[in-house]
PDB file of C-alpha atoms in Angstrom:
ATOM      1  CA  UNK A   1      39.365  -3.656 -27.830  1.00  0.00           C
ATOM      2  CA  UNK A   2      38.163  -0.359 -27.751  1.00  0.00           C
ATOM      3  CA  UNK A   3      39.521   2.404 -24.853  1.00  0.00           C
ATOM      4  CA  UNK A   4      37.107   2.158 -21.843  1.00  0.00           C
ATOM      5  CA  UNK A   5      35.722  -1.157 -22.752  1.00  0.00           C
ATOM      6  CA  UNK A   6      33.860  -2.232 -19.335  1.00  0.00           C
ATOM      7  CA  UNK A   7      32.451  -5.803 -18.283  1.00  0.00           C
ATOM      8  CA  UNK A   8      28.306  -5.478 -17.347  1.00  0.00           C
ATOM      9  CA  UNK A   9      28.216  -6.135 -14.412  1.00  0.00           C
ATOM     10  CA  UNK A  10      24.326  -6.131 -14.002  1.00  0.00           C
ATOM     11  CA  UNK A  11      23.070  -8.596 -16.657  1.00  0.00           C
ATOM     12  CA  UNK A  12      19.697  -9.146 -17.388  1.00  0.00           C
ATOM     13  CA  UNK A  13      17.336 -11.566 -17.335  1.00  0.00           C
ATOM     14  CA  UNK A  14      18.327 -13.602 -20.587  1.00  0.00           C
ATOM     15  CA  UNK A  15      22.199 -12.647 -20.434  1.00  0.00           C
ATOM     16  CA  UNK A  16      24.013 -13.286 -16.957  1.00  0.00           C
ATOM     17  CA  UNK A  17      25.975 -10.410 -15.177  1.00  0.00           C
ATOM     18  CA  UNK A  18      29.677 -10.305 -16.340  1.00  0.00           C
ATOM     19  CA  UNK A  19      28.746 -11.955 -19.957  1.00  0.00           C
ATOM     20  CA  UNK A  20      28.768  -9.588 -22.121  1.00  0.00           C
ATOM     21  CA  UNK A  21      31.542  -5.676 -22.618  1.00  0.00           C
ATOM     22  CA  UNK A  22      30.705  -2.889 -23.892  1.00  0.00           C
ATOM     23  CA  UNK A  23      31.672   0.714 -23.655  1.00  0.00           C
ATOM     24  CA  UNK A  24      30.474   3.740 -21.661  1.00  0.00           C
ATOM     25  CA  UNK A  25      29.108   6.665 -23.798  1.00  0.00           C
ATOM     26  CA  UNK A  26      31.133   8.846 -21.177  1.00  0.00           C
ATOM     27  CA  UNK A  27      34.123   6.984 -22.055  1.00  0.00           C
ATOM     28  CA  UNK A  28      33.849   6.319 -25.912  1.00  0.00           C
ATOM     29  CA  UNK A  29      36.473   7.388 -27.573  1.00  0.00           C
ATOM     30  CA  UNK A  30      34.746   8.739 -31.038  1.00  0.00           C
ATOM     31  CA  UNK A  31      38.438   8.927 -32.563  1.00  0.00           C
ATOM     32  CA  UNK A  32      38.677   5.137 -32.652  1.00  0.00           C
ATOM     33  CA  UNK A  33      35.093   4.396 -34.434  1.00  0.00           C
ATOM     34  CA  UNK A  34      35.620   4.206 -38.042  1.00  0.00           C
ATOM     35  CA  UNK A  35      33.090   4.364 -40.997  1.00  0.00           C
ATOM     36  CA  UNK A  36      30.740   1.308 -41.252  1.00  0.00           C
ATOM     37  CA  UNK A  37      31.230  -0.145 -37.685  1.00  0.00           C
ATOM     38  CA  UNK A  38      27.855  -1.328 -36.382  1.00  0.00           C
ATOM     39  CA  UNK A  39      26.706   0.473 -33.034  1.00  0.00           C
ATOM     40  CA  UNK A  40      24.783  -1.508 -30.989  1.00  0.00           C
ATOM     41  CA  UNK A  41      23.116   0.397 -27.947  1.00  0.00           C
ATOM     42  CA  UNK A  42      23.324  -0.914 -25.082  1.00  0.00           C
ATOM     43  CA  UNK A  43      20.259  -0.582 -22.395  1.00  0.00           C
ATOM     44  CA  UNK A  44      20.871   1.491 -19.272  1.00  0.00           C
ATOM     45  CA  UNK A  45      19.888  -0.386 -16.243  1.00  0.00           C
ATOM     46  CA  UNK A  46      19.798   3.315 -14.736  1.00  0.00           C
ATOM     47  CA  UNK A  47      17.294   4.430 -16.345  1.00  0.00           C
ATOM     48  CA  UNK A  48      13.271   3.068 -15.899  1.00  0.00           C
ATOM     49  CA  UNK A  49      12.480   2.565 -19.623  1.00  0.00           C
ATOM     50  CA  UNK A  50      16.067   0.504 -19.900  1.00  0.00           C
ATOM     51  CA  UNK A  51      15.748  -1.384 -16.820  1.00  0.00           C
ATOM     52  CA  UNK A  52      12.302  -2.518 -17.644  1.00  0.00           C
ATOM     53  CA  UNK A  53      13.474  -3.821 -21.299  1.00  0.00           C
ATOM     54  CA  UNK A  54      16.318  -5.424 -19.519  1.00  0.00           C
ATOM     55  CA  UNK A  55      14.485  -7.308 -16.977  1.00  0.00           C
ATOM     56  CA  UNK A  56      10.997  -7.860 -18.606  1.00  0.00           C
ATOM     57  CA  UNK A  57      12.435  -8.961 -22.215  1.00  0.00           C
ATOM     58  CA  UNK A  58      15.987  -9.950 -21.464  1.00  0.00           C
ATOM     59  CA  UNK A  59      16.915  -7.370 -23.733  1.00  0.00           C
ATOM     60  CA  UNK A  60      20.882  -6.047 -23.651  1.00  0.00           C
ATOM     61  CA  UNK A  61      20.748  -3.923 -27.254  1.00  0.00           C
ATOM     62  CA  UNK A  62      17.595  -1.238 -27.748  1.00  0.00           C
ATOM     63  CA  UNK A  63      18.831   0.101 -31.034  1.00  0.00           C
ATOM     64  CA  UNK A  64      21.409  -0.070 -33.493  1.00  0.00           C
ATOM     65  CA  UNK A  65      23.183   1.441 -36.477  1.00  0.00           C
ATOM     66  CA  UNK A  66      26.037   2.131 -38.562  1.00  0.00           C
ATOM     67  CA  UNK A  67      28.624   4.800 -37.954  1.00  0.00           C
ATOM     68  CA  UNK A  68      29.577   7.395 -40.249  1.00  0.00           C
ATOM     69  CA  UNK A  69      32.599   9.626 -40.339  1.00  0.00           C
ATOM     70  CA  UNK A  70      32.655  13.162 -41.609  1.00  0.00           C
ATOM     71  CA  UNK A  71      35.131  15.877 -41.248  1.00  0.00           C
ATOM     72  CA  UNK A  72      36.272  14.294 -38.045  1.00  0.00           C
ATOM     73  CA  UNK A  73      33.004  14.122 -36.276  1.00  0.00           C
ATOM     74  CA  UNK A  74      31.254  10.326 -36.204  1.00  0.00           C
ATOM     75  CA  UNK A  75      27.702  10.207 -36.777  1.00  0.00           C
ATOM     76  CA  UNK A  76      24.977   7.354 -36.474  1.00  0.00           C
ATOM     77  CA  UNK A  77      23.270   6.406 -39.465  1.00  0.00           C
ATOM     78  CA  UNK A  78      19.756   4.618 -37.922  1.00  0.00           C
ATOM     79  CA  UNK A  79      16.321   4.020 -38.535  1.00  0.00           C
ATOM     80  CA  UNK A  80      14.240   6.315 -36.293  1.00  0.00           C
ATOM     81  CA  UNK A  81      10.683   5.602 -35.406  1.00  0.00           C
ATOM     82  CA  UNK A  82       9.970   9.229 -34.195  1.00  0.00           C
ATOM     83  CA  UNK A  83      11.376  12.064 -34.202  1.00  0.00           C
ATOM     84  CA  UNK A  84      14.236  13.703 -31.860  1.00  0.00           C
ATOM     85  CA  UNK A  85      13.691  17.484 -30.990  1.00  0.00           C
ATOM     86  CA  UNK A  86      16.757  19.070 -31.934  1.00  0.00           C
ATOM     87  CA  UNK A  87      18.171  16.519 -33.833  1.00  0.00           C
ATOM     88  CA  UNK A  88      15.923  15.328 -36.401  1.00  0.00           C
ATOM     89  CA  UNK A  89      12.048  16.177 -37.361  1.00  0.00           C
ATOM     90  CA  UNK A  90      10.503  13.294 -39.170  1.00  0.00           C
ATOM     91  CA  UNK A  91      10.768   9.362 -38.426  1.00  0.00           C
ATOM     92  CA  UNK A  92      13.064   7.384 -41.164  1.00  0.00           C
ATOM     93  CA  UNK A  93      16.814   7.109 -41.856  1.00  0.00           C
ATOM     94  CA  UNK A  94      18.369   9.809 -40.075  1.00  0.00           C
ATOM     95  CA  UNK A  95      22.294  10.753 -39.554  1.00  0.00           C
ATOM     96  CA  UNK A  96      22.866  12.489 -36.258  1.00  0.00           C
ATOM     97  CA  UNK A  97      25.978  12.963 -34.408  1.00  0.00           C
ATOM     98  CA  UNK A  98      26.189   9.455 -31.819  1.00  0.00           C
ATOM     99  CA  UNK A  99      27.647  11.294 -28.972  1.00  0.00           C
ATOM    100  CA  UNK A 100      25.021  14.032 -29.042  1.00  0.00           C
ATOM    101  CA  UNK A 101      22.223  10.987 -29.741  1.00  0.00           C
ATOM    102  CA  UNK A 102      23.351   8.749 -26.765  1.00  0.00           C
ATOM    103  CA  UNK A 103      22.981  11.836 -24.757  1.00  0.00           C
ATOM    104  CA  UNK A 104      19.603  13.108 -26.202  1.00  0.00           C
ATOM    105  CA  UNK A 105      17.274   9.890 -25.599  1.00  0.00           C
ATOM    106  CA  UNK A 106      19.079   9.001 -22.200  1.00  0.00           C
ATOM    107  CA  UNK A 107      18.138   5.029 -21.940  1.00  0.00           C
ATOM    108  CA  UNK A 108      21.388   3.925 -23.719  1.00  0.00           C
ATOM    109  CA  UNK A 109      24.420   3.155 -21.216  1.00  0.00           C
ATOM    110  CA  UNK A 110      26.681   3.249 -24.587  1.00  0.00           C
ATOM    111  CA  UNK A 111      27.895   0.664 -27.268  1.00  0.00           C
ATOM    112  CA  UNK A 112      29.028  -2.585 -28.649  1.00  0.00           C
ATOM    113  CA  UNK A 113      31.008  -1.950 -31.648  1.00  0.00           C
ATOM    114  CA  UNK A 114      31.171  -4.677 -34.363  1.00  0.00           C
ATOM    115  CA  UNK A 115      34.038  -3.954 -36.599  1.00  0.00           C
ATOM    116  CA  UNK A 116      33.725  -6.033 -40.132  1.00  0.00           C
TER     117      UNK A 116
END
């Protein structure tokens, strides 16, 4: 339902090509996110480290977490296992902006969004 919603048409080894949407980061419309929707990050089948959880574990989602809005700007509210340079310096619950995120560790094509 969300602007730029696109149909995967890749797959993986566990989920069939054309099974699952999800949207772009380069077409995510931040403006239509709203506070407490679950982001689930979906694996680039670009990118080496994505492909290879896509193929050898089946894997569609690497991450997840819960969006927060702020002053117009949505952020991603996630548990981090290291830290990001330039976005956040210890491992834990971290808030960082998502578009910035998506952008800064690479292997995420962009989102499912699950709306309760």
């Amino acid at each position: 339902q969300l602007t730029g919603a696109v149909t995967d048409t890749v797959g993986t080894s566990r989920y069939p090509a054309d099974s699952f949407h999800y949207v772009a980061k380069d077409s995510l419309v931040t403006a239509e996110l709203q506070e407490g929707d679950i982001a689930w990050l979906v694996l680039s089948h670009l990118r080496q480290d994505g492909a290879m959880l896509r193929q050898d574990h089946g894997l569609v989602v690497g991450h997840l977490g819960i969006s927060l809005v702020e002053d117009d700007q949505v952020y991603l509210a996630h548990a981090a296992s290291s830290p990001l340079e330039g976005h956040y310096a210890e491992a834990g619950l971290v808030k960082v902006p998502l578009l910035p995120y998506l952008d800064a560790v690479g292997k995420f094509a962009g989102v499912i969004v699950t709306r309760i």
